[in-house]
Amino acid sequence: MEVEIRYLPGKRSLHYSNSGHADGELFRIKGIENKFHNLIPIPVVLMKLETIAYAKRNDIVINGWASLKPYKIGFLRGFKKAEVNTRGMKVYFAEQMSSLFSLLSKGRVDLVVESRLGGKNSLDPLFHFEIRALEPPIEKFNVFHYLHRANKSLVPELTKVLRQMQASGEIKKIIDNMIERNFKPSL
């Protein structure tokens, strides 16, 4: 089966797929079908992601989303998981990770929240050597592919094939290759 992948901003992509202008969504958290009723999950975990807080300070203790409440928090506009879990907190949005790490470096925010993968690969140690990932992760979650309901008949076969690919390690190899290509360290 041939697939064409289009990259769109997160919110726009979901609306685009839900309205039937695309056949589905790649690498989405479980439960989006509760809001986007035309999307059907393929029930195979593709990978586990971690949401991490990055900081300059050494005195911040992470224990889930609620532990972020006393701090000024920055994250990318459209990062729905962060938007939902930081309601009522002091939050700052940016369009690019480099802007967020600059705000953190200058002390304008206390924390930057991002996936471990996205943060690690956006953080330039030459310019932001004082910033570190805080452990443990704020949250860990699985990601899945989704299809538009017009493609519902493909769900059983895609599920079968993805399970085979998972068992053989092929999904992990593809993801590792994608990470290597897209997040090469800068020299």
PDB file of C-alpha atoms in Angstrom:
ATOM      1  CA  MET A   1       0.000   0.000   0.000  1.00  0.00           C
ATOM      2  CA  GLU A   2       1.470   3.355  -0.986  1.00  0.00           C
ATOM      3  CA  VAL A   3       1.319   6.167   1.570  1.00  0.00           C
ATOM      4  CA  GLU A   4       1.849   9.897   1.162  1.00  0.00           C
ATOM      5  CA  ILE A   5       2.729  11.751   4.362  1.00  0.00           C
ATOM      6  CA  ARG A   6       1.913  15.452   4.741  1.00  0.00           C
ATOM      7  CA  TYR A   7       3.268  17.479   7.637  1.00  0.00           C
ATOM      8  CA  LEU A   8       0.839  20.005   9.105  1.00  0.00           C
ATOM      9  CA  PRO A   9       0.694  21.801  12.470  1.00  0.00           C
ATOM     10  CA  GLY A  10      -0.823  19.465  15.077  1.00  0.00           C
ATOM     11  CA  LYS A  11      -4.252  21.028  15.529  1.00  0.00           C
ATOM     12  CA  ARG A  12      -4.748  21.658  11.813  1.00  0.00           C
ATOM     13  CA  SER A  13      -3.687  18.107  11.016  1.00  0.00           C
ATOM     14  CA  LEU A  14      -6.303  16.632  13.353  1.00  0.00           C
ATOM     15  CA  HIS A  15      -9.096  18.771  11.905  1.00  0.00           C
ATOM     16  CA  TYR A  16      -7.918  17.993   8.377  1.00  0.00           C
ATOM     17  CA  SER A  17      -7.970  14.226   9.018  1.00  0.00           C
ATOM     18  CA  ASN A  18     -11.178  14.260  11.026  1.00  0.00           C
ATOM     19  CA  SER A  19     -12.972  16.073   8.203  1.00  0.00           C
ATOM     20  CA  GLY A  20     -11.875  13.396   5.710  1.00  0.00           C
ATOM     21  CA  HIS A  21      -9.330  15.483   3.791  1.00  0.00           C
ATOM     22  CA  ALA A  22      -6.676  12.945   4.818  1.00  0.00           C
ATOM     23  CA  ASP A  23      -6.917   9.191   5.345  1.00  0.00           C
ATOM     24  CA  GLY A  24      -5.542   9.273   8.883  1.00  0.00           C
ATOM     25  CA  GLU A  25      -3.079  10.489  11.501  1.00  0.00           C
ATOM     26  CA  LEU A  26       0.341   9.146  12.448  1.00  0.00           C
ATOM     27  CA  PHE A  27       1.810   8.954  15.960  1.00  0.00           C
ATOM     28  CA  ARG A  28      -1.055  10.285  18.064  1.00  0.00           C
ATOM     29  CA  ILE A  29      -1.902   9.737  21.719  1.00  0.00           C
ATOM     30  CA  LYS A  30      -4.650   7.368  22.758  1.00  0.00           C
ATOM     31  CA  GLY A  31      -8.046   8.960  23.180  1.00  0.00           C
ATOM     32  CA  ILE A  32      -8.094  11.549  20.389  1.00  0.00           C
ATOM     33  CA  GLU A  33     -11.053   9.644  18.957  1.00  0.00           C
ATOM     34  CA  ASN A  34     -13.088  10.962  21.917  1.00  0.00           C
ATOM     35  CA  LYS A  35     -12.909  14.476  20.454  1.00  0.00           C
ATOM     36  CA  PHE A  36     -12.275  13.655  16.802  1.00  0.00           C
ATOM     37  CA  HIS A  37     -15.093  11.156  16.279  1.00  0.00           C
ATOM     38  CA  ASN A  38     -14.203  10.273  12.691  1.00  0.00           C
ATOM     39  CA  LEU A  39     -10.777   8.885  13.642  1.00  0.00           C
ATOM     40  CA  ILE A  40     -10.354   5.203  14.510  1.00  0.00           C
ATOM     41  CA  PRO A  41      -7.233   3.982  16.365  1.00  0.00           C
ATOM     42  CA  ILE A  42      -5.104   1.126  15.089  1.00  0.00           C
ATOM     43  CA  PRO A  43      -4.641  -0.790  18.382  1.00  0.00           C
ATOM     44  CA  VAL A  44      -0.859  -1.288  18.148  1.00  0.00           C
ATOM     45  CA  VAL A  45       1.517   0.748  20.320  1.00  0.00           C
ATOM     46  CA  LEU A  46       4.154   2.244  18.032  1.00  0.00           C
ATOM     47  CA  MET A  47       6.354   3.760  20.697  1.00  0.00           C
ATOM     48  CA  LYS A  48       6.338   5.188  24.205  1.00  0.00           C
ATOM     49  CA  LEU A  49       7.053   8.898  24.554  1.00  0.00           C
ATOM     50  CA  GLU A  50       8.018  10.819  27.667  1.00  0.00           C
ATOM     51  CA  THR A  51       7.110  14.384  28.567  1.00  0.00           C
ATOM     52  CA  ILE A  52      10.089  16.032  30.257  1.00  0.00           C
ATOM     53  CA  ALA A  53      10.622  19.325  32.081  1.00  0.00           C
ATOM     54  CA  TYR A  54      13.847  21.167  31.228  1.00  0.00           C
ATOM     55  CA  ALA A  55      15.270  23.686  33.708  1.00  0.00           C
ATOM     56  CA  LYS A  56      18.319  25.645  34.796  1.00  0.00           C
ATOM     57  CA  ARG A  57      17.386  25.443  38.457  1.00  0.00           C
ATOM     58  CA  ASN A  58      18.436  22.492  40.633  1.00  0.00           C
ATOM     59  CA  ASP A  59      15.703  22.823  43.269  1.00  0.00           C
ATOM     60  CA  ILE A  60      12.685  21.744  41.198  1.00  0.00           C
ATOM     61  CA  VAL A  61      11.184  18.354  42.022  1.00  0.00           C
ATOM     62  CA  ILE A  62       9.021  16.718  39.360  1.00  0.00           C
ATOM     63  CA  ASN A  63       6.096  14.573  40.460  1.00  0.00           C
ATOM     64  CA  GLY A  64       3.523  14.705  37.658  1.00  0.00           C
ATOM     65  CA  TRP A  65       1.805  17.697  36.097  1.00  0.00           C
ATOM     66  CA  ALA A  66       0.537  19.174  39.379  1.00  0.00           C
ATOM     67  CA  SER A  67       4.124  19.645  40.598  1.00  0.00           C
ATOM     68  CA  LEU A  68       4.633  22.297  37.873  1.00  0.00           C
ATOM     69  CA  LYS A  69       2.038  24.690  39.350  1.00  0.00           C
ATOM     70  CA  PRO A  70       4.443  27.013  41.242  1.00  0.00           C
ATOM     71  CA  TYR A  71       6.544  27.691  38.144  1.00  0.00           C
ATOM     72  CA  LYS A  72       6.448  29.705  34.918  1.00  0.00           C
ATOM     73  CA  ILE A  73       6.126  27.047  32.203  1.00  0.00           C
ATOM     74  CA  GLY A  74       6.924  27.321  28.501  1.00  0.00           C
ATOM     75  CA  PHE A  75       5.878  24.958  25.749  1.00  0.00           C
ATOM     76  CA  LEU A  76       5.125  24.911  22.041  1.00  0.00           C
ATOM     77  CA  ARG A  77       1.830  26.374  20.898  1.00  0.00           C
ATOM     78  CA  GLY A  78      -0.490  23.487  20.018  1.00  0.00           C
ATOM     79  CA  PHE A  79       1.039  21.001  22.497  1.00  0.00           C
ATOM     80  CA  LYS A  80      -2.429  19.845  23.615  1.00  0.00           C
ATOM     81  CA  LYS A  81      -1.292  17.522  26.387  1.00  0.00           C
ATOM     82  CA  ALA A  82       0.594  20.410  28.022  1.00  0.00           C
ATOM     83  CA  GLU A  83      -2.264  22.871  27.443  1.00  0.00           C
ATOM     84  CA  VAL A  84      -4.771  20.573  29.143  1.00  0.00           C
ATOM     85  CA  ASN A  85      -2.526  19.612  32.056  1.00  0.00           C
ATOM     86  CA  THR A  86      -1.351  23.162  32.865  1.00  0.00           C
ATOM     87  CA  ARG A  87      -4.736  24.924  32.895  1.00  0.00           C
ATOM     88  CA  GLY A  88      -4.714  27.598  35.575  1.00  0.00           C
ATOM     89  CA  MET A  89      -0.896  27.681  35.684  1.00  0.00           C
ATOM     90  CA  LYS A  90       1.465  30.419  34.462  1.00  0.00           C
ATOM     91  CA  VAL A  91       2.199  29.353  30.888  1.00  0.00           C
ATOM     92  CA  TYR A  92       4.043  30.881  27.950  1.00  0.00           C
ATOM     93  CA  PHE A  93       3.765  29.692  24.357  1.00  0.00           C
ATOM     94  CA  ALA A  94       6.289  29.816  21.532  1.00  0.00           C
ATOM     95  CA  GLU A  95       6.373  28.614  17.957  1.00  0.00           C
ATOM     96  CA  GLN A  96       9.870  27.092  18.154  1.00  0.00           C
ATOM     97  CA  MET A  97      11.849  25.160  20.746  1.00  0.00           C
ATOM     98  CA  SER A  98      14.833  27.461  20.262  1.00  0.00           C
ATOM     99  CA  SER A  99      12.674  30.375  21.467  1.00  0.00           C
ATOM    100  CA  LEU A 100      11.589  28.423  24.544  1.00  0.00           C
ATOM    101  CA  PHE A 101      15.136  27.449  25.477  1.00  0.00           C
ATOM    102  CA  SER A 102      16.185  31.084  25.016  1.00  0.00           C
ATOM    103  CA  LEU A 103      13.418  32.186  27.432  1.00  0.00           C
ATOM    104  CA  LEU A 104      14.578  29.540  29.904  1.00  0.00           C
ATOM    105  CA  SER A 105      18.210  30.550  29.551  1.00  0.00           C
ATOM    106  CA  LYS A 106      17.288  34.196  30.251  1.00  0.00           C
ATOM    107  CA  GLY A 107      15.179  33.247  33.285  1.00  0.00           C
ATOM    108  CA  ARG A 108      11.859  34.359  31.788  1.00  0.00           C
ATOM    109  CA  VAL A 109      10.402  30.868  32.341  1.00  0.00           C
ATOM    110  CA  ASP A 110      11.380  28.325  34.994  1.00  0.00           C
ATOM    111  CA  LEU A 111      10.610  25.223  32.934  1.00  0.00           C
ATOM    112  CA  VAL A 112      10.248  24.156  29.326  1.00  0.00           C
ATOM    113  CA  VAL A 113       7.990  21.151  28.762  1.00  0.00           C
ATOM    114  CA  GLU A 114       8.561  18.945  25.724  1.00  0.00           C
ATOM    115  CA  SER A 115       8.966  15.312  24.753  1.00  0.00           C
ATOM    116  CA  ARG A 116      12.339  13.876  25.700  1.00  0.00           C
ATOM    117  CA  LEU A 117      13.055  13.287  22.028  1.00  0.00           C
ATOM    118  CA  GLY A 118      12.063  16.770  20.875  1.00  0.00           C
ATOM    119  CA  GLY A 119      13.799  18.571  23.721  1.00  0.00           C
ATOM    120  CA  LYS A 120      17.010  16.567  23.603  1.00  0.00           C
ATOM    121  CA  ASN A 121      17.355  17.166  19.902  1.00  0.00           C
ATOM    122  CA  SER A 122      16.476  20.864  20.016  1.00  0.00           C
ATOM    123  CA  LEU A 123      18.744  21.763  22.920  1.00  0.00           C
ATOM    124  CA  ASP A 124      22.069  23.086  21.654  1.00  0.00           C
ATOM    125  CA  PRO A 125      24.576  22.411  24.445  1.00  0.00           C
ATOM    126  CA  LEU A 126      26.951  25.070  23.110  1.00  0.00           C
ATOM    127  CA  PHE A 127      24.394  27.810  23.781  1.00  0.00           C
ATOM    128  CA  HIS A 128      22.388  26.272  26.616  1.00  0.00           C
ATOM    129  CA  PHE A 129      24.927  24.251  28.595  1.00  0.00           C
ATOM    130  CA  GLU A 130      23.205  25.179  31.885  1.00  0.00           C
ATOM    131  CA  ILE A 131      19.852  23.581  30.919  1.00  0.00           C
ATOM    132  CA  ARG A 132      19.149  19.971  31.864  1.00  0.00           C
ATOM    133  CA  ALA A 133      16.312  17.472  31.691  1.00  0.00           C
ATOM    134  CA  LEU A 134      14.648  16.906  35.062  1.00  0.00           C
ATOM    135  CA  GLU A 135      13.919  13.347  36.113  1.00  0.00           C
ATOM    136  CA  PRO A 136      11.601  11.540  36.432  1.00  0.00           C
ATOM    137  CA  PRO A 137       9.495  12.329  33.346  1.00  0.00           C
ATOM    138  CA  ILE A 138       6.294  14.277  33.961  1.00  0.00           C
ATOM    139  CA  GLU A 139       4.388  11.595  32.076  1.00  0.00           C
ATOM    140  CA  LYS A 140       4.903   8.584  29.820  1.00  0.00           C
ATOM    141  CA  PHE A 141       2.414   7.712  27.092  1.00  0.00           C
ATOM    142  CA  ASN A 142       1.952   5.451  24.079  1.00  0.00           C
ATOM    143  CA  VAL A 143       1.344   6.624  20.527  1.00  0.00           C
ATOM    144  CA  PHE A 144      -0.767   5.034  17.803  1.00  0.00           C
ATOM    145  CA  HIS A 145      -1.800   5.520  14.174  1.00  0.00           C
ATOM    146  CA  TYR A 146      -5.397   6.489  13.365  1.00  0.00           C
ATOM    147  CA  LEU A 147      -7.540   6.102  10.247  1.00  0.00           C
ATOM    148  CA  HIS A 148     -10.500   8.161   9.096  1.00  0.00           C
ATOM    149  CA  ARG A 149     -13.738   6.177   9.424  1.00  0.00           C
ATOM    150  CA  ALA A 150     -14.033   6.044   5.612  1.00  0.00           C
ATOM    151  CA  ASN A 151     -11.048   3.655   5.793  1.00  0.00           C
ATOM    152  CA  LYS A 152     -12.482   1.499   8.584  1.00  0.00           C
ATOM    153  CA  SER A 153     -12.219  -1.633   6.442  1.00  0.00           C
ATOM    154  CA  LEU A 154      -8.391  -1.318   6.560  1.00  0.00           C
ATOM    155  CA  VAL A 155      -8.180  -1.492  10.378  1.00  0.00           C
ATOM    156  CA  PRO A 156      -8.009  -5.328  10.724  1.00  0.00           C
ATOM    157  CA  GLU A 157      -5.307  -5.760   8.080  1.00  0.00           C
ATOM    158  CA  LEU A 158      -3.231  -2.799   9.302  1.00  0.00           C
ATOM    159  CA  THR A 159      -3.500  -4.098  12.854  1.00  0.00           C
ATOM    160  CA  LYS A 160      -2.265  -7.519  11.736  1.00  0.00           C
ATOM    161  CA  VAL A 161       0.653  -6.102   9.741  1.00  0.00           C
ATOM    162  CA  LEU A 162       1.703  -3.646  12.482  1.00  0.00           C
ATOM    163  CA  ARG A 163       1.642  -6.444  15.076  1.00  0.00           C
ATOM    164  CA  GLN A 164       3.891  -8.536  12.834  1.00  0.00           C
ATOM    165  CA  MET A 165       6.224  -5.563  12.333  1.00  0.00           C
ATOM    166  CA  GLN A 166       6.274  -4.951  16.077  1.00  0.00           C
ATOM    167  CA  ALA A 167       7.092  -8.598  16.852  1.00  0.00           C
ATOM    168  CA  SER A 168       9.921  -8.659  14.310  1.00  0.00           C
ATOM    169  CA  GLY A 169      11.419  -5.389  15.575  1.00  0.00           C
ATOM    170  CA  GLU A 170      10.780  -3.664  12.256  1.00  0.00           C
ATOM    171  CA  ILE A 171       8.784  -0.791  13.820  1.00  0.00           C
ATOM    172  CA  LYS A 172      11.643  -0.057  16.223  1.00  0.00           C
ATOM    173  CA  LYS A 173      14.160  -0.073  13.346  1.00  0.00           C
ATOM    174  CA  ILE A 174      12.025   2.337  11.292  1.00  0.00           C
ATOM    175  CA  ILE A 175      11.591   4.717  14.235  1.00  0.00           C
ATOM    176  CA  ASP A 176      15.298   4.567  15.136  1.00  0.00           C
ATOM    177  CA  ASN A 177      16.162   5.306  11.502  1.00  0.00           C
ATOM    178  CA  MET A 178      13.716   8.243  11.427  1.00  0.00           C
ATOM    179  CA  ILE A 179      15.195   9.652  14.642  1.00  0.00           C
ATOM    180  CA  GLU A 180      18.718   9.289  13.275  1.00  0.00           C
ATOM    181  CA  ARG A 181      17.801  11.075  10.010  1.00  0.00           C
ATOM    182  CA  ASN A 182      15.765  13.877  11.564  1.00  0.00           C
ATOM    183  CA  PHE A 183      17.638  14.521  14.798  1.00  0.00           C
ATOM    184  CA  LYS A 184      21.304  14.266  13.913  1.00  0.00           C
ATOM    185  CA  PRO A 185      23.443  16.060  16.494  1.00  0.00           C
ATOM    186  CA  SER A 186      24.946  19.269  15.165  1.00  0.00           C
ATOM    187  CA  LEU A 187      28.716  19.500  15.176  1.00  0.00           C
TER     188      LEU A 187
END
